[in-house]
Short mmCIF file of N, CA and C and ligand atoms in Angstrom, two decimals:
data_model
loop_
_atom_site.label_atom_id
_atom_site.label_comp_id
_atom_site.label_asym_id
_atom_site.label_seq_id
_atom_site.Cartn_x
_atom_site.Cartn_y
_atom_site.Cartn_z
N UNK A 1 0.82 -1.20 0.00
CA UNK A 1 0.00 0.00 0.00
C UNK A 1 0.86 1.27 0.00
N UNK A 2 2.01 1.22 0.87
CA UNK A 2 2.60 2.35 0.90
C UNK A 2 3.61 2.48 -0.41
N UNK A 3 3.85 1.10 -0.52
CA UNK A 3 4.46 1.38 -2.28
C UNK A 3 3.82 2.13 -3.38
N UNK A 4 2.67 1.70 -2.66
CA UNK A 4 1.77 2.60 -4.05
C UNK A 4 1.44 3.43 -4.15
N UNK A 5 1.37 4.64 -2.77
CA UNK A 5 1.06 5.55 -2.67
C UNK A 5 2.42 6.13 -3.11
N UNK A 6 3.81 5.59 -3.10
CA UNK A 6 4.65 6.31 -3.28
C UNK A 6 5.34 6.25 -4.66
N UNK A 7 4.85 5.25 -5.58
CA UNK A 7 4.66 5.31 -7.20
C UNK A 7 3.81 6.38 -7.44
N UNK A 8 2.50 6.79 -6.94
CA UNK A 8 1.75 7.65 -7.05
C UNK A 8 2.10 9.06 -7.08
N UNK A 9 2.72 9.13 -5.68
CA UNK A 9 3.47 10.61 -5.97
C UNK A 9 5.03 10.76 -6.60
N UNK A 10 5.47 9.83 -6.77
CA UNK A 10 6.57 10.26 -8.05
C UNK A 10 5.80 10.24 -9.36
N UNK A 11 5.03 9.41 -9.49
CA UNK A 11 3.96 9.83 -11.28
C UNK A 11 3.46 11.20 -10.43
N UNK A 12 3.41 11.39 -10.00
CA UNK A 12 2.54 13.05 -9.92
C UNK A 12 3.89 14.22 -10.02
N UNK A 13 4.78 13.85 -9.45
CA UNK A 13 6.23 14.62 -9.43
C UNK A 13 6.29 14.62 -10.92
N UNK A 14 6.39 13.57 -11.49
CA UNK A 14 6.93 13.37 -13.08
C UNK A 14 6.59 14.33 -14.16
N UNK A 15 4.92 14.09 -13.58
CA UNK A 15 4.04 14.65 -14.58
C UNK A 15 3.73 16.08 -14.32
N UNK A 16 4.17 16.66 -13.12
CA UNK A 16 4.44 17.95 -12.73
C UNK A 16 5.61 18.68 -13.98
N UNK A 17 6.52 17.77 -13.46
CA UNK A 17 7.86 18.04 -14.22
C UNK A 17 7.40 17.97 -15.47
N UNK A 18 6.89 17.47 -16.31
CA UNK A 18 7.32 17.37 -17.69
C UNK A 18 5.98 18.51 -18.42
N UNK A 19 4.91 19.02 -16.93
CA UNK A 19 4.32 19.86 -17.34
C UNK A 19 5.44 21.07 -17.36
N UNK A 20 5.91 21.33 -16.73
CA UNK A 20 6.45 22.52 -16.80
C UNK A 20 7.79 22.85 -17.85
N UNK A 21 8.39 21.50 -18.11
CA UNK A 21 9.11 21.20 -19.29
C UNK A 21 8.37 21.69 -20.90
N UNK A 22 7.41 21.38 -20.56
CA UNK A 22 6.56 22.07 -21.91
C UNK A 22 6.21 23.12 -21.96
N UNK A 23 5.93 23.56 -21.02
CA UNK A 23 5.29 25.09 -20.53
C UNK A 23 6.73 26.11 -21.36
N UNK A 24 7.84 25.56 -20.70
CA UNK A 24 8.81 26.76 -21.11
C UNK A 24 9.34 26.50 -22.47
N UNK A 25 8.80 24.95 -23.27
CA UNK A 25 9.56 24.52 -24.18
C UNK A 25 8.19 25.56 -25.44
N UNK A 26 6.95 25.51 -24.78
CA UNK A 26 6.26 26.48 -25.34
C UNK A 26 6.47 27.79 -25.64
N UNK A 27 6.99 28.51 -24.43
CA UNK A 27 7.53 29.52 -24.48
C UNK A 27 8.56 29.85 -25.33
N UNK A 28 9.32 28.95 -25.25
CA UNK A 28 10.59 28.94 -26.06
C UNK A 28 10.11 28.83 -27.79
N UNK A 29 9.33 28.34 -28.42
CA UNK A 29 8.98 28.26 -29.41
C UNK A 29 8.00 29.37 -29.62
N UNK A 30 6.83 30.06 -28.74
CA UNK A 30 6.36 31.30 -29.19
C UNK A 30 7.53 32.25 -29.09
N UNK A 31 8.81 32.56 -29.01
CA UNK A 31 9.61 33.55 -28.68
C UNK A 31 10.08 33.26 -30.31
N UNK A 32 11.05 32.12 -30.44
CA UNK A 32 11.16 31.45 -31.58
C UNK A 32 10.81 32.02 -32.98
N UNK A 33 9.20 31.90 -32.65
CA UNK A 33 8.38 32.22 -34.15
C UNK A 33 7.85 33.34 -34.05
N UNK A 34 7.93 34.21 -32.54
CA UNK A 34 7.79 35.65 -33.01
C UNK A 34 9.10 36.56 -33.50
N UNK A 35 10.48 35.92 -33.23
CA UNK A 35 11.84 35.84 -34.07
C UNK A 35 11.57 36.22 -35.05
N UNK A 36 11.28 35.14 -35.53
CA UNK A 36 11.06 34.22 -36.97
C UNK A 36 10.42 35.62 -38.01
N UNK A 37 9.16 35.53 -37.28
CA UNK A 37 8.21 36.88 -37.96
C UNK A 37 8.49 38.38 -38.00
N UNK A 38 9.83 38.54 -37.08
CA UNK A 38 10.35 40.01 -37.27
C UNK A 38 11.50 39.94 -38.04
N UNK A 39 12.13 38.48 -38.47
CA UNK A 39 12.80 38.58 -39.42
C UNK A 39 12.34 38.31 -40.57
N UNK A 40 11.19 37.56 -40.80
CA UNK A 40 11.03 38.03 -42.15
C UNK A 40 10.43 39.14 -42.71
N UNK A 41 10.03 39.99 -42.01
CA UNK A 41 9.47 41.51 -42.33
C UNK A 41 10.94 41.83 -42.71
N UNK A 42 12.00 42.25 -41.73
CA UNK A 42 13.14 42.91 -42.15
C UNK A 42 13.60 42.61 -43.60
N UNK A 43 13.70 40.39 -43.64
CA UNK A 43 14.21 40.40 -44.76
C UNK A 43 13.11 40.93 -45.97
N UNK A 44 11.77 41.25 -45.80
CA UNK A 44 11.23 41.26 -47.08
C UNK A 44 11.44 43.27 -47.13
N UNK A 45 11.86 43.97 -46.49
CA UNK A 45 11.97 45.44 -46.20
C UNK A 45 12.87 45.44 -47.33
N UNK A 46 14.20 44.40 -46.51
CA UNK A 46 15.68 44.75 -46.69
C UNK A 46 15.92 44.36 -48.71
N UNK A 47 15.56 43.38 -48.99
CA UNK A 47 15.00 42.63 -50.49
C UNK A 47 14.51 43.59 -51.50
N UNK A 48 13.19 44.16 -50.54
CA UNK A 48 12.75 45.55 -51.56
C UNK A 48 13.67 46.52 -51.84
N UNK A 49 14.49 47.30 -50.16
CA UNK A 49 15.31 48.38 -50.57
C UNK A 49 16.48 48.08 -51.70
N UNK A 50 17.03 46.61 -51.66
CA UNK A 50 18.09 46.06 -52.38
C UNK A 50 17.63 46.11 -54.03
N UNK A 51 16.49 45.63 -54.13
CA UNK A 51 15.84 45.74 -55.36
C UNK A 51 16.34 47.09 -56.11
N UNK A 52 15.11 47.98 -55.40
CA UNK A 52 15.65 48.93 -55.52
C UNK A 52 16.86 49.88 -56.15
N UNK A 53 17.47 49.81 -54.72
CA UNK A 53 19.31 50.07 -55.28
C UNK A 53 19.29 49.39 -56.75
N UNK A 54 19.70 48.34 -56.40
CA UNK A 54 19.59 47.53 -57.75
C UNK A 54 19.42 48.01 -59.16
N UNK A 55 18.24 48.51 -59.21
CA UNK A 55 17.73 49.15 -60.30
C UNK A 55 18.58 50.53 -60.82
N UNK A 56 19.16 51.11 -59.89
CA UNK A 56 19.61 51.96 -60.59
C UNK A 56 21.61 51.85 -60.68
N UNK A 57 21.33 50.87 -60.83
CA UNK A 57 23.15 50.22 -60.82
C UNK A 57 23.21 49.47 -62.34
N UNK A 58 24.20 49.84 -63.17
CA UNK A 58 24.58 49.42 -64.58
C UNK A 58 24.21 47.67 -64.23
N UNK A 59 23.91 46.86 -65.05
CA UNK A 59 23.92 45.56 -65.63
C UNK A 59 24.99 45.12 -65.37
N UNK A 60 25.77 45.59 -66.37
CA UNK A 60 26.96 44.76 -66.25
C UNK A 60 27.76 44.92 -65.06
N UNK A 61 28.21 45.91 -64.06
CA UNK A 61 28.64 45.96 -62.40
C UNK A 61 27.47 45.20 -61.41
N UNK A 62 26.12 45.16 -61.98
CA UNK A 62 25.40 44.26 -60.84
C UNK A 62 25.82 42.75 -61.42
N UNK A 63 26.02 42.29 -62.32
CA UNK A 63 26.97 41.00 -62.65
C UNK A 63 28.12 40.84 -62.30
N UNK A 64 28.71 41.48 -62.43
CA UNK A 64 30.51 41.77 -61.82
C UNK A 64 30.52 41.59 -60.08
N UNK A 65 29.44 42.00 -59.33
CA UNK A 65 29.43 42.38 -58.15
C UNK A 65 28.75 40.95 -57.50
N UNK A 66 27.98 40.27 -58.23
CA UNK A 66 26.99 39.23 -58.01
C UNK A 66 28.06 37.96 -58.05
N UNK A 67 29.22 38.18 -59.36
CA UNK A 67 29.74 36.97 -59.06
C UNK A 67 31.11 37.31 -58.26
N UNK A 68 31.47 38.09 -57.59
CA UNK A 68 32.46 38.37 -56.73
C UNK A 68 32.09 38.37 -55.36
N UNK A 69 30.37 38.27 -55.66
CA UNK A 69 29.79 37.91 -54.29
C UNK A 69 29.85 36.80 -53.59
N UNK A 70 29.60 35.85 -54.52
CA UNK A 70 29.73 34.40 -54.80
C UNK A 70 30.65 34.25 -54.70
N UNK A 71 31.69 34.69 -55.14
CA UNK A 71 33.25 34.03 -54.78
C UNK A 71 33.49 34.38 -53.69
N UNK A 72 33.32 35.33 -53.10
CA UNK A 72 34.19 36.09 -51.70
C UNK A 72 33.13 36.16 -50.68
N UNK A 73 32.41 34.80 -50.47
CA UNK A 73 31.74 34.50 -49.13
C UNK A 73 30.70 35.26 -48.63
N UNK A 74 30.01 35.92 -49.85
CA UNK A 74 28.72 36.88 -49.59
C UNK A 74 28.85 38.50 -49.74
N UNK A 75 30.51 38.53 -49.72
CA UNK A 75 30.57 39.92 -50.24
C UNK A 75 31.19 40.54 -51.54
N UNK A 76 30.37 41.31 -52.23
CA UNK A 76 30.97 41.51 -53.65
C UNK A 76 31.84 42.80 -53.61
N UNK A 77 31.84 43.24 -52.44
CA UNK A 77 32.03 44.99 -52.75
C UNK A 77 32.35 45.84 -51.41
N UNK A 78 33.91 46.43 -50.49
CA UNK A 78 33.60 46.64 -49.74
C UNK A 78 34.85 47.84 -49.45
N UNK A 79 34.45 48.86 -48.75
CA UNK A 79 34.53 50.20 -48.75
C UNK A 79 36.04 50.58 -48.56
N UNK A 80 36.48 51.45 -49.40
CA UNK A 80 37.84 51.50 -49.24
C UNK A 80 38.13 53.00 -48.16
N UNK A 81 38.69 52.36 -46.64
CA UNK A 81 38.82 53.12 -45.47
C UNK A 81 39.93 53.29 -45.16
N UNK A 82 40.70 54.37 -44.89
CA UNK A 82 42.05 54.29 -44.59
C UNK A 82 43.13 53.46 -44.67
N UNK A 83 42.89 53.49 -46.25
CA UNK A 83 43.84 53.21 -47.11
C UNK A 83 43.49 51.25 -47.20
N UNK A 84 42.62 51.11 -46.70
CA UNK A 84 42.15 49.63 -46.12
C UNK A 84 40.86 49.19 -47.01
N UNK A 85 41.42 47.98 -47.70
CA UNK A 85 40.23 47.28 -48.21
C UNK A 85 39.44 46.40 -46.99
N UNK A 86 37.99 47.37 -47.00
CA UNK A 86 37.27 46.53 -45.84
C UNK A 86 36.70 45.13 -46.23
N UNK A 87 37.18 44.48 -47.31
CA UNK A 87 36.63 43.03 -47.38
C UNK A 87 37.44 42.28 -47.11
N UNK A 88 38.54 42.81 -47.11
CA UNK A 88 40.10 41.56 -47.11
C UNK A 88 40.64 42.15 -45.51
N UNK A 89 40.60 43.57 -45.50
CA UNK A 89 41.54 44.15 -44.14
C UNK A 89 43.19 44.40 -44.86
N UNK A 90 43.20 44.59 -45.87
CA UNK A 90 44.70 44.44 -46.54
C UNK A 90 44.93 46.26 -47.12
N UNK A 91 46.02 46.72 -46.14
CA UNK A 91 45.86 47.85 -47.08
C UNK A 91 46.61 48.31 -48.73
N UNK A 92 46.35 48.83 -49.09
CA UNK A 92 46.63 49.10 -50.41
C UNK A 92 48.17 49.81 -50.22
N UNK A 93 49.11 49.11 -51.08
CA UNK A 93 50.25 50.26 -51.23
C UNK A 93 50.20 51.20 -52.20
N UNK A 94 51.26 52.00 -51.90
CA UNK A 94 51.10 53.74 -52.70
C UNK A 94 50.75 53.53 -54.30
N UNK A 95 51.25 52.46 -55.03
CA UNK A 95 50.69 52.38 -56.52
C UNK A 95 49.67 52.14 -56.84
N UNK A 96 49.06 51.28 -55.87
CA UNK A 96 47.68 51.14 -55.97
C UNK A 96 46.81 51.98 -55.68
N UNK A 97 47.31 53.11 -54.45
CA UNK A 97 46.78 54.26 -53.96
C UNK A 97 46.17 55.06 -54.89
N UNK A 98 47.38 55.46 -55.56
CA UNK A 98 47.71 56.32 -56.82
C UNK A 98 47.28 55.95 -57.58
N UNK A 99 46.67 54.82 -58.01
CA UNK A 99 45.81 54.13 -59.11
C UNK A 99 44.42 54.27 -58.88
N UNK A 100 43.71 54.15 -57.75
CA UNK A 100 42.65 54.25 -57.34
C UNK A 100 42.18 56.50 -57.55
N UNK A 101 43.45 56.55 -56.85
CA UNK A 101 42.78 58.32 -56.45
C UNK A 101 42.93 58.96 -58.21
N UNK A 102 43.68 58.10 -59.28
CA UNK A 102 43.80 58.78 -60.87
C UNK A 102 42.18 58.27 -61.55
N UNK A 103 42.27 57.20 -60.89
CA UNK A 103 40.12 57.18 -61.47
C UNK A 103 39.51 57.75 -61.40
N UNK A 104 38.99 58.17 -62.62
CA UNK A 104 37.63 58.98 -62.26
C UNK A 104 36.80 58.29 -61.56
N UNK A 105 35.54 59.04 -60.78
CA UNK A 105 34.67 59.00 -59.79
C UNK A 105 33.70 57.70 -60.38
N UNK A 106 33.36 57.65 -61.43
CA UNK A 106 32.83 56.54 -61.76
C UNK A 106 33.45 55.52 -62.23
N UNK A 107 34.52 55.45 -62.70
CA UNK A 107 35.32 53.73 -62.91
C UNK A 107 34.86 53.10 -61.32
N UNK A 108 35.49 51.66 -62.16
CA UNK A 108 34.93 50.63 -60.96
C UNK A 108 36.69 50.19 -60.59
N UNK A 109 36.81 50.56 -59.65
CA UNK A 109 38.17 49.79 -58.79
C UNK A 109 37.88 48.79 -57.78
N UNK A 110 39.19 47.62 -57.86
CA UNK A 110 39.38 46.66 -57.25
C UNK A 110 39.90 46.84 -56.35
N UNK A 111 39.76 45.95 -55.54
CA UNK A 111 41.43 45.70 -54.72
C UNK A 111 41.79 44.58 -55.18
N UNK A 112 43.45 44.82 -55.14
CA UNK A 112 44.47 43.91 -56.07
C UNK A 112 44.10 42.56 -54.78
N UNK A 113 43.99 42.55 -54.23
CA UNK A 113 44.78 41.49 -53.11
C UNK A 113 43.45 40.40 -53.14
N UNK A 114 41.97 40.77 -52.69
CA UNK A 114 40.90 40.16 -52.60
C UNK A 114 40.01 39.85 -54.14
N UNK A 115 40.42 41.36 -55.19
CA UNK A 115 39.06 41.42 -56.33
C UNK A 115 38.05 41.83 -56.22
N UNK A 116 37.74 42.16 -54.76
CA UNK A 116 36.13 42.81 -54.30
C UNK A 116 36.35 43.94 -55.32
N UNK A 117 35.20 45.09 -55.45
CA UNK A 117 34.88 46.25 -56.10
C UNK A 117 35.06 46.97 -54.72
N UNK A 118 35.75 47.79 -54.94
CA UNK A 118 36.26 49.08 -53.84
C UNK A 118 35.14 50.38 -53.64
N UNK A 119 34.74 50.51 -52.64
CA UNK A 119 33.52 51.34 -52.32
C UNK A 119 34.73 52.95 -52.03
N UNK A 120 34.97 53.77 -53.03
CA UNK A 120 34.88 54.89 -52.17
C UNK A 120 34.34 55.98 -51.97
N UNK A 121 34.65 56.52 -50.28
CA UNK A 121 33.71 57.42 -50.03
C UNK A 121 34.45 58.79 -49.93
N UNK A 122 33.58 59.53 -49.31
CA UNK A 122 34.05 61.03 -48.60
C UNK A 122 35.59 60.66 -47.76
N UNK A 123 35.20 59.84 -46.77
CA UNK A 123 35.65 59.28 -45.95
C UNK A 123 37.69 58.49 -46.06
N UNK A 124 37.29 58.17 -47.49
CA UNK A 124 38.32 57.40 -48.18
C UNK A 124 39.92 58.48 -48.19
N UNK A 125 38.80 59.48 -48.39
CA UNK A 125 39.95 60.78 -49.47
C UNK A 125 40.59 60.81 -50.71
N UNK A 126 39.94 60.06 -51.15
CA UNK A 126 40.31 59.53 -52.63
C UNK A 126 39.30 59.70 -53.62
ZN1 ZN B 1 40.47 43.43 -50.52
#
């Protein structure tokens, strides 16, 4: 008898426990998929603005940029900062410097070291 009363309250312990195991495993999955749903708003925001951009970028540099994207781990293109290609971290020496700052504002420059397309800005001085 007393065995059984004491199977009884460990099945009641158990089933305590594995209520509350769900309770937070619930929780954990409404947190999850309300995640879920603020990232795909961003990504469908972020898709449009890209579009966008997109559209007003030559053909042939959104091809150039698409497959250098693909090669270089998601990035096609990244900002040339004190004297520093931000896709590689490699800075540029003075010929290349000097090669970059003799372009006009619209040529498309590389960096020698990675191949990304070189973003420059205000910032650059170049
Ligand atoms: Zn680079």
């Amino acid at each position: 008898m007393e065995r059984r009363e004491s199977v009884q309250e460990r099945l009641a312990e158990l089933t305590e426990r594995v209520s509350a195991v769900q309770a937070k495993t619930d929780d954990a999955t409404a947190r999850r998929d309300a995640a879920q749903s603020e990232l795909d708003v961003e990504a469908a925001s972020v898709t449009k603005e890209r579009e966008l951009v997109a559209g007003s970028v030559p053909a042939d540099l959104i091809k150039l940029y698409e497959k250098l994207r693909e090669q270089q781990g998601g990035v096609g293109a990244a900002r040339l900062y004190q004297r520093k290609c931000e896709g590689c971290h490699i800075e540029l020496n003075i010929t290349e410097l000097n090669e970059v700052r003799a372009a006009a504002k619209d040529t498309v420059v590389r960096c020698e070291n990675c191949r990304r397309i070189l973003v420059r800005t205000a910032e650059s001085g170049l």
